[in-house]
Tab-separated table of C-alpha atoms and ligand atoms in Angstrom:
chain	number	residue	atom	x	y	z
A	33	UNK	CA	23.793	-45.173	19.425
A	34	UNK	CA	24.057	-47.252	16.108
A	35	UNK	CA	23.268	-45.607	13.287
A	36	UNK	CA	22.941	-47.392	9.787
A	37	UNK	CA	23.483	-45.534	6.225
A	38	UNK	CA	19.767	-45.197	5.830
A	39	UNK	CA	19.614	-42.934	9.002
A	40	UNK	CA	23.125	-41.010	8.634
A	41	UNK	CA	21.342	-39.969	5.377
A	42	UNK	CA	17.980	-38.777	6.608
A	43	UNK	CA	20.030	-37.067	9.361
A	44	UNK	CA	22.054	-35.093	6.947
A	45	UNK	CA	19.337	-34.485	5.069
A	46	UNK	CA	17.624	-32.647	8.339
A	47	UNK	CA	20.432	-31.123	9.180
A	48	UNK	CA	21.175	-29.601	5.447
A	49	UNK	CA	16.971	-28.962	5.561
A	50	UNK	CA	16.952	-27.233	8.878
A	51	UNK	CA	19.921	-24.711	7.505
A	52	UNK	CA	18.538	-24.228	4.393
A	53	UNK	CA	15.190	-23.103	6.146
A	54	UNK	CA	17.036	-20.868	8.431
A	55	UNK	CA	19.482	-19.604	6.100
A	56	UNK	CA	19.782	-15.522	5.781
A	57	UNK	CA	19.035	-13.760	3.109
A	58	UNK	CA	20.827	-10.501	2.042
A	59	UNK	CA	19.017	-9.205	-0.976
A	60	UNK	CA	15.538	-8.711	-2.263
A	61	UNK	CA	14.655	-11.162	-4.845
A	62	UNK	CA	11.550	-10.011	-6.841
A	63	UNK	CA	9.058	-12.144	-8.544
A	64	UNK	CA	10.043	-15.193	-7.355
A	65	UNK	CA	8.794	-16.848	-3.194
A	66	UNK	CA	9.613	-14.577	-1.086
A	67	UNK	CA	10.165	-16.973	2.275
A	68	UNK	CA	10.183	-15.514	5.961
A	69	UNK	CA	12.724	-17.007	8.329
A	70	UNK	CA	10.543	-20.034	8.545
A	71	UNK	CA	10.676	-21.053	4.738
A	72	UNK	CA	7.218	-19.769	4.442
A	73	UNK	CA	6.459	-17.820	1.611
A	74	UNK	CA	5.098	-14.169	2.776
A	75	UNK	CA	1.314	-13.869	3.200
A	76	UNK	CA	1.288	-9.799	3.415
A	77	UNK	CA	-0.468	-8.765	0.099
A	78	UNK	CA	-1.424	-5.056	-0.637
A	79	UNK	CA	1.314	-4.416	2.362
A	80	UNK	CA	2.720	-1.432	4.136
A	81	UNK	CA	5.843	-1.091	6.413
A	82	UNK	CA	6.145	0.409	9.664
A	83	UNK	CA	9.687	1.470	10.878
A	84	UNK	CA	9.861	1.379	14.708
A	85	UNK	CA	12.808	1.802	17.297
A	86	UNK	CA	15.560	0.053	14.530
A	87	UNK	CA	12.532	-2.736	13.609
A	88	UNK	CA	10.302	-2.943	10.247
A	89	UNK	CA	7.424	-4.243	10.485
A	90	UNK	CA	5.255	-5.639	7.555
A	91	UNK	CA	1.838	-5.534	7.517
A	92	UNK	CA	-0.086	-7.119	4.481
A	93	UNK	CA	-3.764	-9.226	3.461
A	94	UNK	CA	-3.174	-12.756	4.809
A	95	UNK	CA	-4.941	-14.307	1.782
A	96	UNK	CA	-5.915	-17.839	1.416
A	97	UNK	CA	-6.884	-18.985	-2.170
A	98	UNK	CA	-8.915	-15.866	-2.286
A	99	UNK	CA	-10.023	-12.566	-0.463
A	100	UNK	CA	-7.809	-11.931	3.265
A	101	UNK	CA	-8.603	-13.789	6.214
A	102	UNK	CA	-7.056	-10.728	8.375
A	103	UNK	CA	-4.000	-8.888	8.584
A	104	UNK	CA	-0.603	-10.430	9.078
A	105	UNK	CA	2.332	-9.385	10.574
A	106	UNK	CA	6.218	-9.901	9.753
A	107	UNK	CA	8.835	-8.460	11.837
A	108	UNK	CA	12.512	-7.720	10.348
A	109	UNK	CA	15.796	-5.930	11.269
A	110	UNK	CA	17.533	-5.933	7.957
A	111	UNK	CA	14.076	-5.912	5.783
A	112	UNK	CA	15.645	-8.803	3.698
A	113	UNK	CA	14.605	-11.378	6.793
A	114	UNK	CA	11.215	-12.021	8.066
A	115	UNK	CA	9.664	-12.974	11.266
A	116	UNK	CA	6.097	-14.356	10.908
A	117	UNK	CA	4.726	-12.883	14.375
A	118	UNK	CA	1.115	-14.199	12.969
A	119	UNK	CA	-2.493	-12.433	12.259
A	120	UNK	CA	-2.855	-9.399	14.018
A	121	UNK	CA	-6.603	-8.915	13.056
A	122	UNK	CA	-8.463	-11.644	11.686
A	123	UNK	CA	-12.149	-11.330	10.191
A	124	UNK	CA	-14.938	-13.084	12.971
A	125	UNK	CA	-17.992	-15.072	13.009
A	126	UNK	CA	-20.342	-12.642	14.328
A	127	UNK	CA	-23.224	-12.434	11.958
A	128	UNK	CA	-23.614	-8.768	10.641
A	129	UNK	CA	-20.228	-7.548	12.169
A	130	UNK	CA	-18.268	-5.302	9.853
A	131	UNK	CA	-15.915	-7.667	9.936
A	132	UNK	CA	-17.400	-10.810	9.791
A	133	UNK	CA	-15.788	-13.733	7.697
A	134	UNK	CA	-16.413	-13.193	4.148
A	135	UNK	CA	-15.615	-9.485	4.199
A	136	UNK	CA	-13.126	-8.483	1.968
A	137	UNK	CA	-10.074	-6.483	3.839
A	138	UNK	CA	-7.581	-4.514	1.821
A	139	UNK	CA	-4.338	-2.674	2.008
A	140	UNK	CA	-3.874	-2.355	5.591
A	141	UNK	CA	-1.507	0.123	6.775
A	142	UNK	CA	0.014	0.864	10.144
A	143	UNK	CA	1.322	3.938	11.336
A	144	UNK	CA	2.761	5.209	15.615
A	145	UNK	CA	1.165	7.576	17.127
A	146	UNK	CA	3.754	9.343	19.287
A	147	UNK	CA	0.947	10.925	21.534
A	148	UNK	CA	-1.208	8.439	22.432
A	149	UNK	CA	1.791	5.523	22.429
A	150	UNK	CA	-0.959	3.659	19.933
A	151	UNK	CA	-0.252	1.541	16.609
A	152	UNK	CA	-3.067	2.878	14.121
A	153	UNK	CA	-4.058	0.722	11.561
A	154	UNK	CA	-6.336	2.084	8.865
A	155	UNK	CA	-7.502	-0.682	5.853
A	156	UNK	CA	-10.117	-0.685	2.852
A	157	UNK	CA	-13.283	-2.717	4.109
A	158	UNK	CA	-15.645	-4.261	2.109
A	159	UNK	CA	-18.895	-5.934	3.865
A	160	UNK	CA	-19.716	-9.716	3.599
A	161	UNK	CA	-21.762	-10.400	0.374
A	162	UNK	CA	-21.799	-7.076	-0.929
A	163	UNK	CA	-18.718	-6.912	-3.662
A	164	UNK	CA	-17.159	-3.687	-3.903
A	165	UNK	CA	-20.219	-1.380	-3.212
A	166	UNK	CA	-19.647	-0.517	0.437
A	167	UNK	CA	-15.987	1.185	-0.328
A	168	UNK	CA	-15.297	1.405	3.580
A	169	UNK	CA	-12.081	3.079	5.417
A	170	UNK	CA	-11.664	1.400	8.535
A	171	UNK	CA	-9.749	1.773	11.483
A	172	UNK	CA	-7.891	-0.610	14.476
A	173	UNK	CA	-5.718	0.060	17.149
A	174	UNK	CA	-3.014	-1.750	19.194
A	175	UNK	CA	-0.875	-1.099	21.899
A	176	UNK	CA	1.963	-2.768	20.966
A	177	UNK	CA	3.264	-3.195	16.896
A	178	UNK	CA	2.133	-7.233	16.703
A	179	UNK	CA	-0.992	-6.730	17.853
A	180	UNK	CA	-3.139	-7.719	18.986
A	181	UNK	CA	-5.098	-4.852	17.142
A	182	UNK	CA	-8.722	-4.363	18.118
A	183	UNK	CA	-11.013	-3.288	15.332
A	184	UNK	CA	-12.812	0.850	15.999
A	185	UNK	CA	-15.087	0.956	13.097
A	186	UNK	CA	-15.669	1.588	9.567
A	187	UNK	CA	-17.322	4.338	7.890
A	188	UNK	CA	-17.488	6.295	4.268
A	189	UNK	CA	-15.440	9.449	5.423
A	190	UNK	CA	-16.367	13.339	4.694
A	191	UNK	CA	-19.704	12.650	4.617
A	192	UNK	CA	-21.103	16.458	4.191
A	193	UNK	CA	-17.668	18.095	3.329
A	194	UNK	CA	-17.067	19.797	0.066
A	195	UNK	CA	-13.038	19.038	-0.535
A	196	UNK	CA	-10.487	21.941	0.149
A	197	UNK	CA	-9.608	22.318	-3.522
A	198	UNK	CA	-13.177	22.100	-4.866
A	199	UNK	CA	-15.604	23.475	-3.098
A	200	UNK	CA	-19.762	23.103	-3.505
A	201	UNK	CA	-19.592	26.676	-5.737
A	202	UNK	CA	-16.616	25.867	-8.073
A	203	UNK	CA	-18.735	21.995	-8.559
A	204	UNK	CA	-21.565	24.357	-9.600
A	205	UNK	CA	-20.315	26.610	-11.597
A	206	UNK	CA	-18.197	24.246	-13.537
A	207	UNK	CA	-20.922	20.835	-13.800
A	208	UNK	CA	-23.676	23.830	-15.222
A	209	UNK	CA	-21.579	24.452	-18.196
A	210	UNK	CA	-20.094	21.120	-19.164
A	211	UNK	CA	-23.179	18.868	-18.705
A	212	UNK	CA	-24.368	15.489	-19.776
A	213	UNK	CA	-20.831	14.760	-20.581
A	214	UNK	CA	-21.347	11.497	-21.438
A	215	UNK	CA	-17.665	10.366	-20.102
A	216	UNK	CA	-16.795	8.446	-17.185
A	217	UNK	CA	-13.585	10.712	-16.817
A	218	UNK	CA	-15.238	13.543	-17.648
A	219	UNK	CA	-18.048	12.701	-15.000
A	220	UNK	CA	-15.070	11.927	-12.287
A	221	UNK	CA	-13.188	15.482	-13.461
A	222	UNK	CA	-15.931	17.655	-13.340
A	223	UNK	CA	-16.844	15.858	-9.458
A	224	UNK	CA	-20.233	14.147	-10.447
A	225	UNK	CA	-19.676	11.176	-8.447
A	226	UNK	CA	-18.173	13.334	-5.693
A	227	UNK	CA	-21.282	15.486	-5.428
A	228	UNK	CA	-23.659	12.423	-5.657
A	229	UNK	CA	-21.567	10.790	-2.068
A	230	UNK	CA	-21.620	13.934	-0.019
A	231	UNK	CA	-24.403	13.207	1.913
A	232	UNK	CA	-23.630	9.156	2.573
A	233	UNK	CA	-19.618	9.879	2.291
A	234	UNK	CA	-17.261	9.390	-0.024
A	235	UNK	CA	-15.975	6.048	-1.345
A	236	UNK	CA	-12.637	4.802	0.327
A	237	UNK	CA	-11.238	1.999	-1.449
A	238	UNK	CA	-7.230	1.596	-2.702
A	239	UNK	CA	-5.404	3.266	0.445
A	240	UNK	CA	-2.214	4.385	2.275
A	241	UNK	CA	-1.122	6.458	4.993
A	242	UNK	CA	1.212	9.107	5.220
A	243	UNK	CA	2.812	10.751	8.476
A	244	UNK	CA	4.599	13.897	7.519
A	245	UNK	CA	7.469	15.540	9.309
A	246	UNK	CA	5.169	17.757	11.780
A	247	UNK	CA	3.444	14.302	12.930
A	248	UNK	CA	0.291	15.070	10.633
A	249	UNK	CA	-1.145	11.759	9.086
A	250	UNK	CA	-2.958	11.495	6.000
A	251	UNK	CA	-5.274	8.493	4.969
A	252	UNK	CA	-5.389	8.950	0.861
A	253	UNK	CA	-7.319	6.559	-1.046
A	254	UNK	CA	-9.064	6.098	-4.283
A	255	UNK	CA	-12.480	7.373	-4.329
A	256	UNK	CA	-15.631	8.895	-6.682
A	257	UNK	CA	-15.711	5.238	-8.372
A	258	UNK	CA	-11.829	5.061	-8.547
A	259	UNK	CA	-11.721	8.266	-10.588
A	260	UNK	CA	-9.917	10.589	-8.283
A	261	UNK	CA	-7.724	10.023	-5.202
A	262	UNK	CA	-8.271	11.614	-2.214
A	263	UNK	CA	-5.848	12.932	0.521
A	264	UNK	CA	-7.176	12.766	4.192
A	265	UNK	CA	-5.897	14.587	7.082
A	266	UNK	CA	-6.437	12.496	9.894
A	267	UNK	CA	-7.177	13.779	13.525
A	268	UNK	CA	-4.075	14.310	16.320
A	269	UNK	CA	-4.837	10.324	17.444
A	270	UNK	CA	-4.981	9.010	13.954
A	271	UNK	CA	-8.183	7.242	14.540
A	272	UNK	CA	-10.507	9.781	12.787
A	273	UNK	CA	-10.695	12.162	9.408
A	274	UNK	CA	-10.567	16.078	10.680
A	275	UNK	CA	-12.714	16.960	7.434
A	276	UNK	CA	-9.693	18.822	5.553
A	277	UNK	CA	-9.239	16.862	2.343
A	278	UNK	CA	-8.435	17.870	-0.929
A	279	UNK	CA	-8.589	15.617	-4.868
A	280	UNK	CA	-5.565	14.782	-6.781
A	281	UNK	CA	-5.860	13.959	-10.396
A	282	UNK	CA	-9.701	14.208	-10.898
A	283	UNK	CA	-11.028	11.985	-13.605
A	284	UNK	CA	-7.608	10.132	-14.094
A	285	UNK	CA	-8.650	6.654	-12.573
A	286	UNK	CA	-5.533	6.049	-10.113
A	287	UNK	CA	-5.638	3.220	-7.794
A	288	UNK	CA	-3.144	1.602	-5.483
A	289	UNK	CA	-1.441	4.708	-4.155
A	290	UNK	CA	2.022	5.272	-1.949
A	291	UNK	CA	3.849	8.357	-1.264
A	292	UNK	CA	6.994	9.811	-0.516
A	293	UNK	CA	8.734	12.850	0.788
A	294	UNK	CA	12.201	14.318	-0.888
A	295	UNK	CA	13.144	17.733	0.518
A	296	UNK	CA	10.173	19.298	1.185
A	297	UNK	CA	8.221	17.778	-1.476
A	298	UNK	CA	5.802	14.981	-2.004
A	299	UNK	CA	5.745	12.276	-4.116
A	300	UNK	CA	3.093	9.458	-5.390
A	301	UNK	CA	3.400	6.391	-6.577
A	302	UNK	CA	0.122	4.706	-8.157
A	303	UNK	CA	-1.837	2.263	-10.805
A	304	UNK	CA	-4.593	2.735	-13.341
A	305	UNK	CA	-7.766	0.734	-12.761
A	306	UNK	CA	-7.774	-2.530	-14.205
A	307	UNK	CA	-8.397	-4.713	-11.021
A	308	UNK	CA	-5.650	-7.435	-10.873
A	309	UNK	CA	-4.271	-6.971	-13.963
A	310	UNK	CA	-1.155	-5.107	-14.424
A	311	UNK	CA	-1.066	-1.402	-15.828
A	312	UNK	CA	1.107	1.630	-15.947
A	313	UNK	CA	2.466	2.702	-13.130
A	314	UNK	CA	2.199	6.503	-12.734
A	315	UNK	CA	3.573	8.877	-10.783
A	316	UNK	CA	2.900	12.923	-9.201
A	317	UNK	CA	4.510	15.443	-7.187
A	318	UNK	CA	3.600	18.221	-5.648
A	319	UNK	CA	5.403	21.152	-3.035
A	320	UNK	CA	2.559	20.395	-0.363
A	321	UNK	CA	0.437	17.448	0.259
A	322	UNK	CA	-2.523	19.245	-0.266
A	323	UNK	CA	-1.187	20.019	-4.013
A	324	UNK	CA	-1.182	20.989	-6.552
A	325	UNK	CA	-0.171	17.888	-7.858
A	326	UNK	CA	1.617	17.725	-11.301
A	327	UNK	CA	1.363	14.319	-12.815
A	328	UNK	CA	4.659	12.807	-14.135
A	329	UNK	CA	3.910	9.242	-15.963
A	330	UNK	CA	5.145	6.351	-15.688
A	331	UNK	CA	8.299	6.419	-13.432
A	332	UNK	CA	9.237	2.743	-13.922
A	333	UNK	CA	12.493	2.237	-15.952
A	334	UNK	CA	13.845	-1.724	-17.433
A	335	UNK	CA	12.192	-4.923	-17.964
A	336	UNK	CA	11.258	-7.783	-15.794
A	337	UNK	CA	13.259	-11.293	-17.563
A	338	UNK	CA	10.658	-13.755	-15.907
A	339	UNK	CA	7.642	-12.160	-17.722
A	340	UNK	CA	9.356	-9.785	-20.307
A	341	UNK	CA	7.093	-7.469	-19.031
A	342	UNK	CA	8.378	-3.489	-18.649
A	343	UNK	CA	7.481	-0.452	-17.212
A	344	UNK	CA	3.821	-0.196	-19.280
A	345	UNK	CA	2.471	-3.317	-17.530
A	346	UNK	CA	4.770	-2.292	-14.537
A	347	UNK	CA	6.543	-5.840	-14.590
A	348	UNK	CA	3.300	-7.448	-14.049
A	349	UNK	CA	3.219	-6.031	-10.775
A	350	UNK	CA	1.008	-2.949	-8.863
A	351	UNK	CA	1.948	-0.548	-6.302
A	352	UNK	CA	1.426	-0.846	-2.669
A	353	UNK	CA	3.818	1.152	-0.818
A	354	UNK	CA	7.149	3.450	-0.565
A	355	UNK	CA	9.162	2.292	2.236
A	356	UNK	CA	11.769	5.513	2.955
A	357	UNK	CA	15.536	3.623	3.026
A	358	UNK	CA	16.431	4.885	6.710
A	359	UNK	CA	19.809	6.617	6.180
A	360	UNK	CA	19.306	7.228	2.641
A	361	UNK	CA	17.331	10.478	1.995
A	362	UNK	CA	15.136	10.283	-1.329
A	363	UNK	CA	15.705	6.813	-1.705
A	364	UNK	CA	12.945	4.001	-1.701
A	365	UNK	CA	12.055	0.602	-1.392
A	366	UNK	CA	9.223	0.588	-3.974
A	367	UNK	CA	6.807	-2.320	-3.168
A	368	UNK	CA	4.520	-3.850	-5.584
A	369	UNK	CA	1.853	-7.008	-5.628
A	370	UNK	CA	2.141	-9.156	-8.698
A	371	UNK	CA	-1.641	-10.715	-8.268
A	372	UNK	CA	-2.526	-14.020	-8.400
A	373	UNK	CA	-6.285	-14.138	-8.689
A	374	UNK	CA	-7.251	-17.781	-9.050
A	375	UNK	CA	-4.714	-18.444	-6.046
A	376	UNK	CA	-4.327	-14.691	-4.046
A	377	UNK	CA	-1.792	-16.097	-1.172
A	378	UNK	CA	0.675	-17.051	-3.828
A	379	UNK	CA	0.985	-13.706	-5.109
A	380	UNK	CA	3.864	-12.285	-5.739
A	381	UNK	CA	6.078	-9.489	-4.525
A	382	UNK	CA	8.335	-6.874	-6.686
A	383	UNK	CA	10.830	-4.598	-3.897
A	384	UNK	CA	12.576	-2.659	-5.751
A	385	UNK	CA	14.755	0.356	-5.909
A	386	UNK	CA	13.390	3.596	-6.540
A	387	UNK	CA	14.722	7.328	-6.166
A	388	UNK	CA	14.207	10.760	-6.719
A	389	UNK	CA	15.769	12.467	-9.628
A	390	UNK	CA	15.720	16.169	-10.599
A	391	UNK	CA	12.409	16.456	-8.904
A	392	UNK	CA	10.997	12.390	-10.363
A	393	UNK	CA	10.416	9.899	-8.746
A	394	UNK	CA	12.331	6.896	-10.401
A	395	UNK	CA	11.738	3.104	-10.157
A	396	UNK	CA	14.296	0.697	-11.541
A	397	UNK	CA	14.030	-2.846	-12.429
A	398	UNK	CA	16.582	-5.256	-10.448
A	399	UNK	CA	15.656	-8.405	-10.078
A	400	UNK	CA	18.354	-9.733	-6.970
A	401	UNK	CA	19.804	-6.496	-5.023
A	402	UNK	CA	20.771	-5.114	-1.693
A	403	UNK	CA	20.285	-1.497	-0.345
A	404	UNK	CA	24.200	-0.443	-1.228
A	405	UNK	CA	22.708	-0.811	-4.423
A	406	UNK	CA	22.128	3.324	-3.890
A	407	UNK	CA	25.469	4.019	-2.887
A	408	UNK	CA	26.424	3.595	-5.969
A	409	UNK	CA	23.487	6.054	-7.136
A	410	UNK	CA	24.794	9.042	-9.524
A	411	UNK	CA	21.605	11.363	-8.555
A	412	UNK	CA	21.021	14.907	-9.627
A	413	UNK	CA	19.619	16.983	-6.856
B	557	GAL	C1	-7.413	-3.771	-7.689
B	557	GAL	C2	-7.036	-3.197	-6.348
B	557	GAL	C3	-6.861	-4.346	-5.395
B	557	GAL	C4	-8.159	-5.123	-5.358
B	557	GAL	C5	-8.545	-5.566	-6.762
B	557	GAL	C6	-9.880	-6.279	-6.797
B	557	GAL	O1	-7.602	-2.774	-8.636
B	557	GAL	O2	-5.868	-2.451	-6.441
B	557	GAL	O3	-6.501	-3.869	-4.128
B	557	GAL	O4	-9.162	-4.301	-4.842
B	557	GAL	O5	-8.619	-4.455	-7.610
B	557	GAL	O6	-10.251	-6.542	-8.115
């Protein structure tokens, strides 16, 4: 076939365009598009990562300009290079349905159960036209890791159930003496809003799920009006709450949690409560998961050169999960959101590298780097 100059161009510039698209990537790049093996940037907001037979899969909000559409899924062997394997639970147009378009889904996390051979997905669900007020945990479950999933229910959990670590008496005893506080962190510490949901349930909003050693999961999430997290056991099939539960931090306002686990004990990774804009990050650890929890501060270490932000606006970014570095004890991928509210599916991502020092959980600023980056680690523990 003849070709003229015109079209040996446009064919080069295919060629160079197809390659570019398909190129691999072998480091995490923060802050800036983050594209998935098609050249698209990721749509997996508020995300969580499930490790699976030598596969990752990312789960995240698949945002348009605003609030999620459903949950997307991105499949990876390398976790630099993502598959788009599509929505894996997508709001619907049934009037009055928990999910119907317009609600607002947050945070979803997937976790295996080994017993039942299910994928468990657990999110934060808030019903059509009704804001923030419903504070919802809701669950999904899949057969298979890309869906896909089919959508349980959603419910305020522990409705009637006075937490491990503070029981109805102890509530009692210590809300008769320090009364009319006056303080919304005082109100949150001493367990007003706590003792106000036990009959309709407590709130469930910010969430992520654990699965310890033993196989136990946990479903922990902000609650009592984002004043004090709560960690959930869940039942052997992950699809309900057993009722144990206990409060971390009372009255200190942490959103956006993750944890980890570093030789037998636990660490979390959250946010204050300032909705999309950045805060300090803070951190906790504790020798069980049911506490007690010793707060740490701000774990985050070196500056971010695209925003000159640092660790007290966390880079400009929020937390979302701790992905364990398989091979790597007590080392991290740290994930973070960096919201875009006027235009939520361009937000953008911070993965970074984060570690456990002398009993702290550390997270360090690098804006282009690749897991060996910890091999080169000088950790004391
Ligand atoms: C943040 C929260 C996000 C989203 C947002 C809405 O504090 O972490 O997941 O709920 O508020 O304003």
């Amino acid at each position: 076939m003849y070709m003229n100059n015109k079209m040996i161009v446009c064919a080069v510039l295919l060629v160079s365009c197809f390659f570019s698209v398909v190129s691999a990537s072998d480091s995490f790049v923060s802050y800036e598009l983050f594209p998935d093996t098609a050249g698209e940037h990721i749509n997996a907001h508020g995300a969580g990562v499930l490790e699976r037979e030598g596969e990752y899969y990312l789960y995240g909000e698949c945002k348009g300009r605003g609030n999620a559409r459903g949950v997307s899924c991105y499949k990876s062997t390398d976790l630099y290079n993502w598959e788009n394997m599509g929505m894996v639970l997508t709001t619907v147009d049934t009037p009055g349905d928990d999910i119907e378009r317009g609600c607002i889904i947050e945070r979803p996390k997937v976790i295996y159960n080994a017993k039942t051979g299910k994928y468990v997905m657990w999110f934060h669900l808030e019903l059509r036209g009704r804001g923030y007020a419903a504070a919802r945990t809701a669950v999904a479950v899949s057969n298979s890791p890309v869906g896909p999933f089919e959508y349980v229910k959603s419910f305020r959990p522990n409705s009637g159930i006075w937490p491990m670590n503070y029981p109805e008496e102890i509530y009692k005893a210590y809300s008769d003496c320090v009364k009319n506080s006056g303080s919304w962190m005082s109100d949150g510490d001493i367990g007003v809003f706590l003792a106000r949901d036990i009959k309709p349930g407590q709130m469930a909003r910010d969430m992520t799920l654990f699965v310890d050693d033993n196989g136990k999961a946990y479903n922990i999430h902000a609650s009592e009006e984002n004043q004090t997290l709560h960690i959930c056991e869940l039942t052997d099939d992950y699809l309900g709450f057993t009722g144990r539960y206990t409060r971390v931090l009372a009255g200190m306002s942490n959103e956006a949690p993750a944890i980890g686990k570093y030789k037998g004990r636990y660490y979390l990774l959250s946010s204050g409560c300032t909705g999309w804009a950045p805060n300090a990050a803070r951190s906790a650890v504790a020798p069980t998961i049911w506490g007690p929890w010793r707060y740490e501060g701000n774990p985050c270490d070196g500056v971010n050169p695209h925003n000159k932000l640092g660790p007290d606006k966390t880079w400009g970014g929020q937390s979302t999960y701790l992905l364990p570095v398989s091979g790597k004890s007590g080392c991290f991928v740290a994930m973070f959101d960096v919201w875009r509210p006027r235009d939520q599916k361009d937000s953008r991502y911070l993965w970074l590298p984060a570690y456990i020092n002398e009993n702290k959980l550390v997270v360090v600023w690098q804006g282009d780097w690749s897991l060996d980056w910890f091999d080169r680690l000088d950790r004391k523990n």
